[in-house]
Amino acid sequence: MEGDSIQSDTLLMQRPHLNSLFLCPGASPALFEKNSVISHSSARSRKSDGETPDAPHRVNMKLAELSADEQEEANERQLAELEFVQSAYSTEEAWISKNDGCRSVVRLLQLPVVLSGNTHHDSVTIHLHLKLPAAYPIRNDAHLIISASLKSSPANPSLIRKAALNAITSLVTTCQSAACDYAQYGEAIWHVFHVAEEWIDNDWPNMLLQQQETQSMKSTYNTPASSSPTSSHNHTTIRIGRRAIYSHHIIANSKRKDLASLAHNYKLGGYVKIGWPGIILFEGDETSVQTVVDEVKTWRWQHLSVRVEESFDVNIGTIDSYRKLPKTFVELGENDMSLLAQYCREAGLEYMFLQCLKIDNGTTQSSTTLSTIHNDENDETKQASNNTNMTYAALVHVDHMNDRKNYEKWLKKESESVGCTLFIKHVVTTS
C-alpha cells in the first residue's frame, strides 16, 4: 500500500471461512495487492463460484466524493487508529487487510465452551471483520461495516457448532448497532472491540445454554416412553443418514477444501463431483449429516438443492458396517459424472444419483421428504425391482447459437459425462 505507514507483512487477507455473514453489504471480491496472501486467480475463482458482488451501500462513500482536505484527514485518522490497533494487539489477535480500496481490521475472538456438568471443550474461534469506508471516521454516515465468519469449533457435541452458527448473527447485529450508534463520536474500532468482548462474557454463555436445553428437549421428545435404561435397543440402535445435493457448479478451492474438512470432522463418507454441475453425496450418522448439510447451505451458492434425503435405523453393529459409500470423502473430477454414476450403481444407490439429476427411473424413493428405510432383505429386493431400465429422449429447438463452436463443445462434453447420446441438426432458413 503506497503512502501507508502500515508494514506490508501485516497485510493478511483471510479467505472467506465457513458461514460468513454480512449484515451490511460490502464490496465485491476483488484482485488484491501483491502483498496479499490470496492470489488473483483465487479471488476470481470465488467470484466465479456464485459469490456475486453485493449491492452498493450509502456508507461506502467513494473517495472521489470527498474533497482533497477530507481525503487527507480521513486517511491520517484511519492510519492513526490502525497503528493503535497494531500496538495494542499481536498479529495473531488482530491484523489489517485492504480490499476494494477500503481498509479492514480482523479481530480474532475466542469463545469459551463450558457445558453442563462444568465440562470444558475447545474454544469456538470467530473472525470479526471491521471494514472502514473511505469517509470513515470524518462523516457520521460512514460508519464501520461489520461482518463475522466462523473459523473453527469443536465437532462434538454438535450443539456447540450449532450454537456458534446462531451466535454469528447475534454478534454481528450487536457490533453493527454499536458502530452505528458511536459513529457520531468518530473513531469506533476500540468501542466495537469492547462491545464484542462484553457480548462474549454476557450473551454467548446464554446462547450456548439455550442450545444445550433445546438439544436436551429434542432428545427427551424423541425417546420412546416405553424404553428403559437397561433396554438393549438403546445400546445397539443407530441411525444412518444419506443426502444427495445438487449444485449449479463447484469450482472454488475454498469450498472444496471446506467440504472435505467438514466431512472429516463429522466422520462422513461420500463423494463430491466438482465442475458443472456439482454433486455432493454424504453418508454417516444422521445427526452429523444434517449438521453438515445445514452448514453447507449457509455458504454462498448460485444454486444449491438437497434433492434426496433418507435415514434408517440399524439394530446391531456400527455405522461402518452399513455404509454403501466410501468411509472417506472422495473428490471426483469435472468429467467424472459417468464415474459417479457407476459408483452409485455398484453401491445400490443409483436411484439417489438419478433423482439428484431429476431423472425419473421409476423408483419409489422420495426426492423431497425424509425417507425411513427398514434394514431388511425384503426392502433391498423391492428397491432392486424398482430400478427398471428405461430410455428417455428430449427434443430441444434453439433459435440460434451466437457461439456455435463452444456451445457444441460444451453440449458434447456434458452429454458424454452423463452417458447420453447427442444429435445436433442445423437448419438454415432463407426468406
XYZ file of C-alpha atoms in Angstrom:
431
model
C 0.000 0.000 0.000
C 1.905 3.021 -1.185
C 1.645 6.007 1.117
C 0.559 3.959 4.130
C 2.690 3.611 7.223
C 1.500 0.043 7.849
C 4.064 -2.641 7.043
C 3.199 -4.859 4.107
C 3.967 -8.053 6.011
C 0.956 -7.428 8.240
C -1.448 -7.342 5.311
C -3.063 -10.741 5.679
C -6.166 -11.140 3.556
C -8.024 -14.106 5.034
C -10.045 -16.248 2.676
C -13.778 -16.366 3.478
C -14.345 -19.131 6.039
C -17.410 -21.205 6.740
C -20.646 -19.396 7.365
C -19.545 -15.832 6.612
C -22.383 -13.458 7.438
C -22.537 -9.858 6.213
C -25.102 -7.604 7.841
C -24.138 -4.538 5.811
C -23.375 -5.050 2.117
C -19.670 -4.985 1.459
C -17.555 -4.814 -1.630
C -17.274 -7.343 -4.408
C -14.462 -9.898 -4.434
C -11.510 -8.042 -5.912
C -7.988 -8.536 -7.135
C -5.863 -7.965 -4.101
C -2.464 -6.354 -3.850
C 0.656 -8.401 -4.476
C 1.400 -8.358 -0.709
C -1.843 -10.228 -0.019
C -1.654 -13.951 0.683
C -4.606 -14.549 -1.656
C -3.661 -14.666 -5.325
C -5.535 -13.002 -8.157
C -6.628 -16.362 -9.509
C -8.154 -17.487 -6.195
C -10.067 -14.222 -5.926
C -11.518 -14.783 -9.373
C -12.373 -18.401 -8.569
C -14.506 -17.379 -5.612
C -16.382 -14.869 -7.701
C -16.988 -17.489 -10.380
C -18.441 -19.824 -7.752
C -21.572 -17.776 -7.299
C -20.240 -15.101 -4.969
C -21.785 -12.133 -6.726
C -20.931 -8.556 -5.719
C -23.127 -7.093 -3.023
C -25.366 -4.131 -3.730
C -23.966 -0.620 -3.175
C -24.488 0.831 0.292
C -24.657 4.501 1.184
C -21.908 4.224 3.783
C -19.459 3.018 1.135
C -18.763 6.567 0.118
C -16.218 6.684 -2.687
C -13.025 8.600 -2.215
C -13.865 10.756 -5.224
C -16.853 12.197 -3.339
C -14.558 13.680 -0.693
C -12.643 16.903 -1.021
C -8.859 16.783 -1.025
C -8.753 18.001 2.582
C -11.336 15.393 3.648
C -9.398 12.629 1.910
C -6.221 13.626 3.706
C -7.952 13.859 7.084
C -9.746 10.522 6.680
C -6.514 8.816 5.622
C -4.494 10.232 8.510
C -7.102 9.345 11.135
C -7.549 5.826 9.781
C -3.809 5.201 9.799
C -3.514 6.538 13.340
C -6.327 4.291 14.568
C -4.906 1.233 12.800
C -1.470 1.975 14.239
C -3.066 1.915 17.677
C -4.661 -1.480 16.917
C -1.281 -2.873 15.865
C 0.354 -1.620 19.027
C -2.392 -2.994 21.287
C -2.710 -6.481 19.751
C -0.347 -9.107 18.401
C -0.570 -10.113 14.735
C -2.353 -13.324 15.833
C -5.025 -11.356 17.721
C -5.772 -8.646 15.123
C -4.478 -7.763 11.681
C -5.044 -5.297 8.869
C -6.173 -6.014 5.314
C -7.185 -3.947 2.313
C -9.837 -4.809 -0.262
C -11.551 -2.764 -2.967
C -9.703 0.338 -1.809
C -11.015 0.126 1.768
C -9.027 -0.913 4.813
C -10.330 -3.571 7.189
C -9.447 -4.833 10.640
C -9.884 -8.510 11.525
C -10.126 -9.389 15.211
C -9.770 -12.988 16.331
C -12.286 -13.859 19.054
C -12.124 -16.949 21.266
C -15.490 -18.095 22.657
C -15.041 -20.385 25.693
C -17.190 -23.524 25.764
C -18.370 -24.812 29.139
C -21.347 -27.171 29.114
C -23.478 -28.547 31.944
C -21.527 -30.509 34.492
C -18.723 -27.954 34.125
C -17.268 -29.874 31.188
C -14.778 -27.792 29.213
C -14.250 -28.063 25.452
C -12.044 -26.355 22.885
C -12.998 -22.759 22.219
C -15.001 -21.548 19.245
C -12.938 -19.237 17.035
C -14.610 -16.371 15.180
C -13.100 -13.698 12.935
C -14.764 -10.309 13.415
C -14.273 -8.077 10.359
C -14.498 -4.263 10.573
C -14.436 -2.523 7.211
C -13.510 1.174 7.103
C -15.408 3.118 4.384
C -13.439 5.815 2.586
C -15.186 8.609 4.505
C -14.685 6.972 7.912
C -14.375 8.488 10.509
C -14.929 12.074 9.358
C -18.595 11.637 8.391
C -21.286 10.300 10.676
C -22.988 8.178 7.996
C -19.706 6.439 7.095
C -19.755 4.012 9.999
C -17.823 0.766 10.231
C -19.270 -2.186 8.300
C -19.291 -5.315 10.451
C -19.193 -8.945 9.368
C -18.060 -12.169 11.005
C -17.040 -15.667 9.993
C -16.744 -18.944 11.876
C -13.135 -20.092 11.768
C -13.367 -23.263 13.865
C -15.416 -25.014 16.533
C -15.475 -28.442 18.202
C -17.274 -31.017 16.060
C -18.649 -32.897 19.071
C -21.066 -32.462 20.609
C -22.809 -30.996 17.560
C -24.741 -28.476 19.673
C -21.553 -26.386 20.036
C -21.264 -25.770 16.323
C -24.988 -25.073 16.025
C -24.751 -22.527 18.835
C -21.737 -20.937 17.118
C -23.621 -20.602 13.830
C -26.521 -18.898 15.609
C -24.112 -16.726 17.573
C -22.586 -15.137 14.469
C -25.836 -13.357 13.642
C -26.214 -12.074 17.199
C -22.592 -10.903 17.375
C -22.730 -9.037 14.070
C -26.042 -7.385 14.950
C -24.725 -6.234 18.322
C -21.441 -4.893 16.947
C -23.059 -3.218 13.942
C -25.519 -1.445 16.211
C -22.645 -0.230 18.371
C -20.731 1.014 15.317
C -23.720 2.958 14.026
C -24.502 4.480 17.429
C -20.893 5.503 18.029
C -20.275 6.945 14.546
C -21.088 10.475 15.721
C -18.069 10.378 18.017
C -15.586 9.469 15.263
C -13.170 6.557 15.672
C -15.115 3.452 16.771
C -12.858 0.399 16.343
C -11.875 0.221 20.001
C -15.510 0.673 21.063
C -16.669 -2.189 18.812
C -13.911 -4.441 20.154
C -15.078 -3.660 23.700
C -18.717 -4.415 22.813
C -17.647 -7.725 21.257
C -15.815 -8.713 24.453
C -18.915 -7.863 26.510
C -21.021 -9.973 24.154
C -18.673 -12.928 24.724
C -18.971 -12.531 28.521
C -22.740 -11.996 28.670
C -24.580 -13.199 25.556
C -22.520 -16.185 24.383
C -22.911 -18.302 27.562
C -26.694 -17.811 27.418
C -26.848 -18.823 23.757
C -24.790 -21.924 24.480
C -27.077 -22.835 27.377
C -30.198 -22.337 25.262
C -28.822 -24.605 22.550
C -27.991 -27.248 25.137
C -31.512 -27.087 26.584
C -33.030 -27.316 23.093
C -30.904 -30.372 22.306
C -31.935 -31.977 25.597
C -35.636 -31.365 24.906
C -35.330 -32.931 21.445
C -33.625 -35.995 22.908
C -36.368 -36.353 25.529
C -39.112 -35.913 22.933
C -37.597 -38.495 20.580
C -37.070 -41.125 23.310
C -39.945 -43.695 23.397
C -41.829 -43.704 26.702
C -41.556 -47.485 26.978
C -37.782 -47.522 26.740
C -35.767 -48.307 29.827
C -32.114 -47.729 30.810
C -31.451 -51.456 30.545
C -33.050 -51.881 27.144
C -30.625 -53.468 24.695
C -32.290 -51.452 21.893
C -30.943 -48.214 23.369
C -27.416 -49.563 23.309
C -27.456 -51.020 19.807
C -29.721 -48.820 17.686
C -28.045 -46.229 15.499
C -29.436 -44.066 12.719
C -27.695 -43.671 9.397
C -28.373 -40.720 7.104
C -27.686 -40.044 3.432
C -28.058 -36.881 1.345
C -27.700 -36.149 -2.360
C -27.122 -32.459 -3.076
C -27.191 -30.713 -6.447
C -25.246 -27.504 -7.102
C -25.075 -25.344 -10.215
C -21.302 -25.734 -10.000
C -18.490 -26.441 -7.548
C -15.199 -24.885 -8.610
C -13.746 -22.696 -5.845
C -10.863 -24.322 -3.986
C -12.150 -22.833 -0.738
C -15.467 -24.702 -0.981
C -13.786 -27.952 -1.979
C -11.393 -27.739 0.951
C -14.166 -26.844 3.408
C -16.357 -29.729 2.223
C -13.531 -32.181 2.814
C -12.795 -30.651 6.216
C -16.422 -30.865 7.350
C -16.756 -34.471 6.185
C -13.567 -35.406 8.031
C -14.575 -33.627 11.257
C -18.004 -35.281 11.327
C -16.753 -38.688 10.106
C -18.876 -38.620 6.953
C -18.137 -40.524 3.775
C -19.292 -39.963 0.228
C -18.405 -38.137 -2.967
C -18.245 -34.645 -4.414
C -18.214 -34.294 -8.198
C -16.803 -30.852 -8.987
C -17.461 -28.723 -12.064
C -20.798 -28.067 -13.790
C -22.990 -29.285 -12.231
C -21.680 -30.145 -8.790
C -22.941 -33.251 -6.983
C -22.410 -33.978 -3.281
C -23.238 -37.286 -1.576
C -22.965 -37.563 2.212
C -23.341 -40.679 4.373
C -22.865 -41.193 8.113
C -24.523 -40.588 11.453
C -27.866 -38.881 10.765
C -27.294 -36.055 13.242
C -23.852 -35.351 11.801
C -25.146 -35.481 8.231
C -27.891 -32.960 8.979
C -25.488 -30.663 10.830
C -23.089 -30.619 7.876
C -25.880 -30.055 5.355
C -27.253 -27.153 7.416
C -23.814 -25.581 7.431
C -23.155 -26.103 3.725
C -26.480 -24.436 2.914
C -25.303 -21.232 4.632
C -22.459 -20.793 2.127
C -22.811 -18.656 -0.975
C -24.100 -20.683 -3.902
C -25.518 -19.749 -7.269
C -27.910 -22.664 -6.757
C -27.952 -25.463 -4.194
C -30.669 -28.028 -3.588
C -30.906 -31.106 -1.345
C -32.734 -33.488 -3.673
C -32.560 -36.800 -1.831
C -32.791 -37.332 1.921
C -33.044 -40.641 3.688
C -32.276 -42.176 7.057
C -32.763 -45.578 8.650
C -32.188 -47.381 11.933
C -29.985 -50.417 12.331
C -30.111 -52.657 15.359
C -26.631 -54.114 15.519
C -23.045 -53.328 14.658
C -21.591 -49.928 13.821
C -22.320 -47.364 11.154
C -19.358 -48.552 9.101
C -20.963 -51.983 8.788
C -23.869 -50.487 6.854
C -22.105 -47.905 4.728
C -22.615 -48.112 0.976
C -20.483 -45.097 0.134
C -16.755 -44.800 0.911
C -15.821 -44.252 4.551
C -13.823 -41.203 3.464
C -14.969 -38.209 1.416
C -13.732 -38.572 -2.165
C -13.478 -35.771 -4.740
C -14.177 -36.625 -8.392
C -13.123 -34.500 -11.358
C -15.166 -32.265 -13.629
C -15.504 -35.004 -16.248
C -16.286 -37.841 -13.824
C -20.094 -37.738 -13.895
C -20.285 -41.162 -15.523
C -17.794 -42.494 -12.968
C -20.002 -41.232 -10.140
C -22.996 -42.912 -11.771
C -21.030 -46.170 -11.916
C -20.025 -45.947 -8.249
C -23.623 -45.275 -7.196
C -24.885 -48.156 -9.340
C -22.367 -50.551 -7.833
C -23.317 -49.433 -4.316
C -27.041 -49.930 -4.979
C -27.660 -46.168 -4.773
C -28.281 -45.417 -8.443
C -31.703 -44.023 -7.542
C -30.031 -41.284 -5.488
C -27.815 -40.302 -8.415
C -30.726 -40.228 -10.859
C -33.047 -38.297 -8.563
C -30.295 -35.803 -7.810
C -30.204 -35.063 -11.565
C -34.022 -35.161 -11.724
C -34.030 -38.233 -13.929
C -37.124 -40.311 -13.164
C -36.298 -44.006 -13.348
C -39.477 -45.264 -11.724
C -38.107 -45.688 -8.209
C -40.313 -45.181 -5.196
C -37.743 -43.222 -3.205
C -38.891 -39.701 -2.348
C -36.692 -36.824 -3.501
C -38.350 -34.167 -1.334
C -39.123 -35.793 2.001
C -37.135 -37.764 4.528
C -37.473 -41.470 3.850
C -37.350 -44.017 6.645
C -35.973 -47.300 5.358
C -36.019 -50.512 7.333
C -32.890 -52.582 7.041
C -34.078 -55.960 5.848
C -33.729 -58.114 2.775
C -37.302 -57.519 1.609
C -36.740 -53.789 1.233
C -33.484 -54.379 -0.652
C -35.356 -56.680 -3.033
C -38.139 -54.142 -3.549
C -35.640 -51.398 -4.274
C -33.812 -53.514 -6.841
C -37.042 -54.414 -8.609
C -37.960 -50.760 -8.974
C -34.715 -49.853 -10.761
C -36.036 -50.657 -14.211
C -34.091 -49.767 -17.338
C -35.823 -47.086 -19.361
C -34.679 -44.847 -22.186
C -35.644 -41.178 -22.414
C -35.187 -38.559 -25.101
C -35.618 -34.791 -25.330
C -36.101 -32.630 -28.433
C -34.870 -29.073 -27.999
C -35.290 -26.265 -30.525
C -32.768 -23.425 -30.306
C -33.451 -20.219 -32.210
C -29.774 -19.518 -32.834
C -26.245 -20.030 -31.445
C -24.043 -16.970 -31.180
C -21.000 -19.104 -30.405
C -21.788 -22.328 -32.210
C -18.365 -23.962 -31.771
C -18.187 -23.537 -27.982
C -21.858 -24.385 -27.490
C -21.426 -27.679 -29.321
C -18.225 -28.451 -27.443
C -19.969 -27.931 -24.108
C -23.029 -29.970 -25.129
C -20.876 -32.896 -26.241
C -18.830 -32.772 -23.046
C -21.884 -32.757 -20.763
C -23.646 -35.469 -22.750
C -20.639 -37.767 -22.556
C -20.271 -37.170 -18.802
C -23.795 -38.479 -18.104
C -23.771 -41.221 -20.739
C -26.228 -39.584 -23.141
C -26.266 -39.694 -26.938
C -26.271 -36.252 -28.571
C -27.585 -35.446 -32.040
C -27.427 -31.883 -33.390
C -29.137 -30.818 -36.612
C -28.525 -27.361 -38.044
C -31.320 -25.911 -40.147
C -30.751 -22.820 -42.297
C -33.836 -20.954 -43.421
C -33.987 -18.458 -46.254
C -36.650 -15.837 -46.732
